[in-house]
């Protein structure tokens, strides 16, 4: 049995607007290697939850430390979907140093996606 502790990045997802969610939503958070341009990011860890509770949402992303490279860039992102439609997303890059975990949650602010159907 392997007794090594798997590193864990704690992420708190929130938005500032004072509004309730429209019912049950799917909240997803990804930890990604975003080092390479012009290719899709490599997902190192992800977690999702279905909830009808309000923000904040806290996630613990466990990842394999053997895939972490000093010269790579890692980022976390989040999204909230309702009935398969994106309604909130993180809009700015939030890089993390996986060699120096912060010891406190990484805070990811979400922005509401336009609901215009025009």
Backbone as ProteinMPNN parsed JSONL, in Angstrom:
{"seq_chain_A": "XXXXXXXXXXXXXXXXXXXXXXXXXXXXXXXXXXXXXXXXXXXXXXXXXXXXXXXXXXXXXXXXXXXXXXXXXXXXXXXXXXXXXXXXXXXXXXXXXXXXXXXXXXXXXXXXXXXXXX", "coords_chain_A": {"N_chain_A": [[0.844, -1.189, 0.0], [0.535, 2.223, -0.805], [1.785, 4.842, 1.042], [2.11, 7.51, 0.622], [1.168, 10.917, 0.703], [-1.319, 12.378, -1.202], [-1.076, 15.371, -2.941], [-3.151, 18.247, -2.411], [-5.167, 20.725, -3.725], [-7.0, 23.309, -2.545], [-9.97, 24.884, -3.466], [-12.063, 27.676, -3.659], [-15.094, 28.641, -4.924], [-16.882, 31.438, -6.058], [-19.266, 34.156, -6.486], [-19.904, 37.678, -6.767], [-22.348, 38.994, -7.094], [-25.526, 39.482, -5.662], [-27.514, 37.164, -5.839], [-29.767, 34.461, -6.218], [-29.196, 31.066, -7.202], [-30.654, 29.467, -10.122], [-31.999, 27.13, -9.378], [-31.301, 23.61, -9.248], [-27.888, 23.183, -9.981], [-24.876, 22.455, -11.872], [-21.716, 22.476, -10.698], [-18.418, 22.899, -11.62], [-14.918, 22.344, -11.342], [-11.638, 22.707, -12.558], [-8.227, 21.708, -12.606], [-5.541, 22.602, -14.478], [-2.913, 22.026, -16.875], [-1.568, 24.565, -18.503], [0.48, 25.194, -20.177], [1.228, 24.82, -22.865], [0.76, 26.437, -25.916], [-1.835, 26.853, -28.347], [-2.947, 24.321, -28.148], [-5.286, 22.157, -26.548], [-5.768, 22.538, -23.034], [-4.25, 20.413, -20.588], [-5.98, 18.421, -18.417], [-5.444, 17.993, -15.034], [-6.72, 17.494, -12.67], [-10.1, 17.257, -11.619], [-13.312, 18.217, -10.403], [-16.743, 17.921, -9.634], [-19.998, 19.048, -8.628], [-23.446, 18.608, -7.922], [-25.885, 20.863, -6.993], [-28.228, 22.891, -5.143], [-27.68, 24.832, -3.468], [-26.373, 28.018, -2.378], [-23.506, 30.142, -3.215], [-20.486, 30.347, -1.24], [-18.717, 27.668, -3.001], [-16.796, 24.905, -2.114], [-13.956, 23.093, -3.092], [-11.761, 20.254, -3.205], [-9.036, 19.549, -4.881], [-7.301, 16.825, -5.848], [-4.155, 15.763, -7.019], [-1.678, 14.172, -9.097], [1.55, 14.311, -8.052], [3.785, 13.571, -9.508], [3.524, 14.333, -12.142], [3.924, 17.007, -12.282], [5.757, 19.696, -13.5], [8.558, 21.837, -13.237], [8.888, 23.917, -15.121], [6.393, 24.356, -16.202], [3.083, 25.8, -16.542], [0.35, 26.166, -14.427], [-3.166, 26.215, -13.93], [-6.343, 27.11, -12.491], [-9.807, 26.706, -13.124], [-13.322, 27.432, -13.293], [-16.823, 26.598, -13.614], [-20.355, 27.087, -13.855], [-23.264, 25.401, -14.541], [-26.631, 25.33, -15.69], [-29.232, 23.237, -16.359], [-27.757, 22.229, -18.522], [-26.76, 24.507, -19.707], [-24.322, 27.017, -19.782], [-23.947, 29.275, -17.147], [-22.449, 30.731, -15.318], [-18.974, 31.581, -15.133], [-15.418, 31.313, -14.618], [-13.446, 34.001, -15.575], [-10.929, 35.052, -15.796], [-7.451, 34.197, -15.992], [-6.186, 32.043, -13.558], [-3.477, 31.358, -12.155], [-1.53, 28.855, -10.484], [1.023, 27.868, -8.194], [2.104, 24.819, -7.989], [4.165, 23.683, -6.636], [4.41, 25.094, -4.379], [2.086, 25.077, -2.417], [-0.645, 27.099, -1.324], [-1.708, 26.846, 1.318], [-4.101, 27.805, 2.083], [-7.447, 28.255, 0.815], [-7.689, 28.695, -2.765], [-9.174, 31.389, -4.265], [-11.738, 31.65, -6.524], [-13.246, 33.852, -8.535], [-16.359, 34.146, -10.072], [-17.994, 35.07, -13.149], [-21.054, 36.226, -14.482], [-22.58, 34.724, -17.27], [-23.76, 36.041, -20.326], [-27.232, 36.165, -20.793], [-28.654, 36.699, -22.982], [-30.65, 35.848, -25.724], [-30.979, 36.685, -28.192]], "CA_chain_A": [[0.0, 0.0, 0.0], [1.292, 3.461, -0.913], [1.451, 5.732, 2.153], [2.361, 8.898, 0.265], [0.0, 11.797, 0.728], [-1.589, 13.023, -2.481], [-1.279, 16.812, -2.747], [-4.524, 18.715, -2.564], [-5.354, 22.16, -3.908], [-8.354, 23.684, -2.133], [-10.48, 25.977, -4.307], [-13.374, 28.199, -3.293], [-15.747, 29.274, -6.069], [-17.9, 32.383, -5.594], [-19.55, 35.343, -7.298], [-20.243, 38.796, -5.888], [-23.739, 39.408, -7.261], [-26.421, 38.951, -4.64], [-28.639, 36.537, -6.523], [-29.876, 33.021, -6.016], [-29.078, 30.21, -8.385], [-31.991, 29.201, -10.661], [-32.39, 25.757, -9.051], [-30.131, 22.728, -9.195], [-26.843, 23.505, -10.95], [-23.663, 21.645, -11.877], [-20.539, 23.314, -10.485], [-17.231, 22.119, -11.993], [-13.625, 23.006, -11.186], [-10.542, 21.96, -13.186], [-6.827, 22.092, -12.482], [-5.051, 22.309, -15.822], [-1.6, 22.432, -17.357], [-1.852, 25.485, -19.607], [1.805, 25.586, -20.663], [1.365, 24.769, -24.323], [-0.17, 27.259, -26.676], [-2.448, 26.268, -29.54], [-3.488, 22.983, -27.892], [-6.172, 22.141, -25.385], [-5.104, 22.357, -21.748], [-4.277, 19.062, -20.038], [-6.627, 18.424, -17.106], [-4.749, 17.19, -14.029], [-7.709, 17.123, -11.651], [-11.392, 17.936, -11.777], [-14.337, 17.812, -9.446], [-18.039, 18.531, -9.905], [-21.068, 18.734, -7.69], [-24.793, 19.099, -8.225], [-26.386, 21.504, -5.783], [-29.107, 24.047, -5.286], [-27.229, 25.775, -2.448], [-25.683, 29.188, -2.9], [-22.057, 30.26, -3.086], [-19.374, 29.773, -1.994], [-18.567, 26.222, -3.123], [-15.404, 24.551, -1.845], [-13.501, 21.851, -3.718], [-10.403, 19.801, -2.912], [-8.541, 18.889, -6.084], [-6.11, 15.994, -5.622], [-3.446, 15.555, -8.279], [-0.475, 13.338, -9.057], [2.707, 15.212, -8.054], [4.825, 13.124, -10.439], [3.341, 14.958, -13.456], [4.192, 18.438, -12.167], [7.065, 20.089, -14.031], [8.913, 23.187, -12.796], [8.787, 24.913, -16.18], [5.027, 24.399, -16.731], [2.154, 26.741, -15.923], [-0.879, 25.487, -14.015], [-4.249, 27.163, -13.703], [-7.642, 26.55, -12.104], [-10.959, 27.395, -13.7], [-14.588, 26.886, -12.803], [-18.017, 26.936, -14.381], [-21.64, 26.672, -13.291], [-24.245, 25.151, -15.599], [-28.014, 25.038, -15.307], [-29.925, 22.53, -17.443], [-26.841, 22.081, -19.638], [-26.381, 25.817, -20.242], [-23.354, 27.746, -18.969], [-24.518, 30.517, -16.612], [-21.36, 31.443, -14.637], [-17.668, 31.015, -15.447], [-14.258, 32.134, -14.258], [-13.086, 34.656, -16.835], [-9.515, 35.418, -15.829], [-6.533, 33.097, -15.69], [-5.804, 31.989, -12.152], [-2.363, 30.412, -12.098], [-1.136, 28.367, -9.159], [2.326, 27.222, -8.103], [1.831, 23.534, -7.333], [5.307, 23.338, -5.8], [4.256, 25.877, -3.151], [0.65, 25.216, -2.18], [-0.853, 28.288, -0.496], [-2.117, 26.589, 2.693], [-5.463, 28.321, 2.228], [-8.122, 28.063, -0.478], [-7.57, 29.604, -3.895], [-10.505, 31.961, -4.469], [-12.064, 31.841, -7.942], [-14.437, 34.678, -8.733], [-17.105, 33.822, -11.29], [-18.738, 36.137, -13.83], [-22.277, 35.715, -15.103], [-22.568, 34.658, -18.723], [-24.913, 36.727, -20.892], [-28.408, 35.312, -21.014], [-29.346, 37.139, -24.204], [-30.891, 34.768, -26.696], [-31.297, 37.41, -29.404]], "C_chain_A": [[0.879, 1.239, 0.0], [0.845, 4.423, 0.175], [1.716, 7.193, 1.845], [1.053, 9.681, 0.278], [-0.136, 12.468, -0.642], [-1.815, 14.504, -2.235], [-2.708, 17.216, -3.084], [-4.536, 20.235, -2.682], [-6.797, 22.478, -3.553], [-8.769, 24.931, -2.903], [-11.86, 26.381, -3.804], [-13.917, 29.005, -4.465], [-16.854, 30.185, -5.538], [-18.203, 33.408, -6.685], [-20.062, 36.419, -6.363], [-21.698, 39.221, -5.963], [-24.61, 38.744, -6.196], [-27.662, 38.395, -5.33], [-28.596, 35.034, -6.268], [-29.636, 32.285, -7.327], [-30.473, 29.807, -8.84], [-32.537, 27.804, -10.337], [-31.14, 24.905, -8.99], [-29.165, 23.064, -10.329], [-25.725, 22.485, -10.845], [-22.49, 22.607, -11.778], [-19.319, 22.44, -10.747], [-15.981, 22.972, -11.839], [-12.564, 22.107, -11.802], [-9.205, 22.57, -12.809], [-6.172, 21.657, -13.778], [-3.612, 22.762, -16.019], [-1.858, 23.274, -18.601], [-0.568, 25.981, -20.269], [1.895, 25.697, -22.172], [0.305, 25.612, -24.998], [-0.689, 26.473, -27.87], [-2.871, 24.809, -29.383], [-4.384, 23.078, -26.658], [-5.359, 21.903, -24.118], [-5.254, 20.908, -21.294], [-4.875, 19.125, -18.642], [-5.905, 17.467, -16.173], [-5.697, 16.704, -12.939], [-8.997, 17.883, -11.944], [-12.351, 17.399, -10.73], [-15.604, 18.576, -9.78], [-19.008, 18.191, -8.795], [-22.368, 19.318, -8.197], [-25.346, 19.65, -6.919], [-27.424, 22.555, -6.124], [-28.806, 25.042, -4.169], [-26.503, 26.939, -3.104], [-24.185, 29.148, -2.676], [-21.697, 30.631, -1.652], [-19.444, 28.245, -2.028], [-17.092, 25.905, -2.917], [-15.095, 23.172, -2.418], [-12.09, 21.537, -3.244], [-9.939, 18.967, -4.095], [-7.252, 18.145, -5.762], [-5.474, 15.683, -6.973], [-2.183, 14.744, -8.034], [0.756, 14.248, -9.116], [3.795, 14.809, -9.051], [4.687, 13.756, -11.829], [3.627, 16.464, -13.447], [5.622, 18.729, -12.617], [7.331, 21.547, -13.668], [8.695, 24.252, -13.863], [7.394, 24.986, -16.811], [4.177, 25.388, -15.936], [0.844, 26.01, -15.652], [-1.923, 26.519, -13.615], [-5.501, 26.416, -13.243], [-8.728, 27.378, -12.764], [-12.222, 26.71, -13.213], [-15.724, 27.337, -13.702], [-19.244, 26.423, -13.627], [-22.615, 26.555, -14.449], [-25.615, 24.883, -14.987], [-28.712, 24.437, -16.518], [-29.064, 22.475, -18.707], [-26.356, 23.378, -20.258], [-25.442, 26.517, -19.274], [-23.974, 29.048, -18.486], [-23.49, 31.356, -15.842], [-20.052, 30.778, -15.039], [-16.572, 31.902, -14.864], [-13.731, 32.706, -15.562], [-11.628, 35.079, -16.907], [-8.662, 34.207, -15.462], [-6.141, 33.173, -14.217], [-4.715, 30.928, -12.006], [-2.035, 30.058, -10.653], [0.243, 27.726, -9.256], [2.129, 25.929, -7.313], [3.018, 23.033, -6.512], [5.265, 24.066, -4.463], [2.767, 26.094, -2.907], [0.403, 26.302, -1.138], [-1.235, 28.029, 0.966], [-3.49, 27.146, 3.031], [-6.125, 28.195, 0.866], [-7.743, 29.124, -1.513], [-8.989, 30.096, -4.172], [-10.708, 32.268, -5.949], [-13.362, 32.626, -8.058], [-15.058, 34.357, -10.085], [-17.771, 35.075, -11.844], [-19.951, 35.505, -14.506], [-22.136, 35.778, -16.617], [-23.848, 35.326, -19.225], [-26.052, 35.743, -21.135], [-29.202, 35.736, -22.225], [-29.494, 35.98, -25.166], [-31.158, 35.35, -28.085], [-30.56, 36.936, -30.579]], "O_chain_A": [[1.867, 1.297, 0.732], [-0.329, 4.787, 0.24], [1.562, 8.04, 2.725], [-0.008, 9.175, -0.084], [0.818, 13.047, -1.162], [-2.653, 14.87, -1.411], [-3.371, 16.607, -3.923], [-3.982, 20.939, -1.838], [-7.72, 21.971, -4.191], [-8.022, 25.906, -2.984], [-12.716, 25.532, -3.555], [-13.271, 29.94, -4.939], [-17.655, 29.784, -4.694], [-17.484, 33.507, -7.679], [-20.593, 36.12, -5.294], [-22.232, 39.756, -4.992], [-24.429, 37.568, -5.881], [-28.705, 39.045, -5.402], [-27.531, 34.434, -6.125], [-29.851, 32.825, -8.413], [-31.398, 29.802, -8.028], [-33.474, 27.356, -10.998], [-30.049, 25.405, -8.715], [-29.568, 23.212, -11.483], [-25.63, 21.746, -9.866], [-22.288, 23.448, -12.654], [-19.193, 21.361, -10.168], [-15.978, 24.161, -12.161], [-12.579, 20.893, -11.6], [-9.067, 23.789, -12.706], [-6.233, 20.484, -14.146], [-3.156, 23.736, -15.42], [-2.311, 22.763, -19.625], [-0.542, 27.065, -20.851], [2.572, 26.583, -22.693], [-0.884, 25.516, -24.693], [-0.041, 25.537, -28.339], [-3.127, 24.131, -30.378], [-4.237, 23.981, -25.835], [-4.38, 21.157, -24.13], [-6.26, 20.258, -21.581], [-4.337, 19.807, -17.77], [-5.765, 16.281, -16.472], [-5.498, 15.637, -12.358], [-8.976, 19.005, -12.451], [-12.211, 16.277, -10.243], [-15.549, 19.744, -10.166], [-18.862, 17.179, -8.11], [-22.392, 20.38, -8.819], [-25.287, 18.996, -5.877], [-27.487, 23.046, -7.251], [-29.571, 25.979, -3.942], [-26.073, 26.846, -4.253], [-23.661, 28.239, -2.032], [-22.53, 31.175, -0.928], [-20.121, 27.615, -1.216], [-16.23, 26.572, -3.489], [-15.86, 22.222, -2.255], [-11.318, 22.44, -2.922], [-10.382, 17.836, -4.291], [-6.234, 18.759, -5.443], [-6.166, 15.379, -7.944], [-1.691, 14.648, -6.91], [0.983, 14.896, -10.138], [4.642, 15.632, -9.4], [5.634, 13.719, -12.615], [3.576, 17.114, -14.491], [6.571, 18.087, -12.169], [6.442, 22.392, -13.777], [8.348, 25.386, -13.532], [7.231, 25.618, -17.855], [4.513, 25.758, -14.811], [0.3, 25.33, -16.522], [-1.603, 27.557, -13.036], [-5.693, 25.244, -13.564], [-8.59, 28.588, -12.941], [-12.196, 25.559, -12.777], [-15.611, 28.313, -14.444], [-19.171, 25.458, -12.867], [-22.776, 27.486, -15.239], [-25.734, 24.29, -13.915], [-28.775, 25.059, -17.579], [-29.564, 22.65, -19.818], [-25.614, 23.352, -21.239], [-25.728, 26.604, -18.08], [-24.468, 29.841, -19.288], [-23.652, 32.571, -15.728], [-20.006, 29.568, -15.262], [-16.777, 33.096, -14.644], [-13.584, 31.982, -16.546], [-11.142, 35.431, -17.982], [-9.092, 33.32, -14.725], [-5.807, 34.241, -13.705], [-4.999, 29.754, -11.765], [-2.236, 30.852, -9.734], [0.587, 27.119, -10.269], [2.0, 25.964, -6.089], [2.887, 22.059, -5.771], [5.984, 23.712, -3.529], [2.247, 27.18, -3.164], [1.159, 26.415, -0.173], [-1.092, 28.934, 1.788], [-3.979, 26.972, 4.147], [-5.433, 28.042, -0.141], [-7.509, 30.286, -1.181], [-9.907, 29.287, -4.299], [-9.957, 33.037, -6.549], [-14.437, 32.128, -7.724], [-14.372, 34.304, -11.105], [-18.071, 36.015, -11.108], [-19.879, 34.394, -15.032], [-21.638, 36.759, -17.169], [-24.903, 35.186, -18.608], [-25.842, 34.633, -21.622], [-30.287, 35.214, -22.482], [-28.55, 35.221, -25.386], [-31.51, 34.633, -29.022], [-30.738, 37.468, -31.674]]}, "name": "protein", "num_of_chains": 1, "seq": "XXXXXXXXXXXXXXXXXXXXXXXXXXXXXXXXXXXXXXXXXXXXXXXXXXXXXXXXXXXXXXXXXXXXXXXXXXXXXXXXXXXXXXXXXXXXXXXXXXXXXXXXXXXXXXXXXXXXXX"}
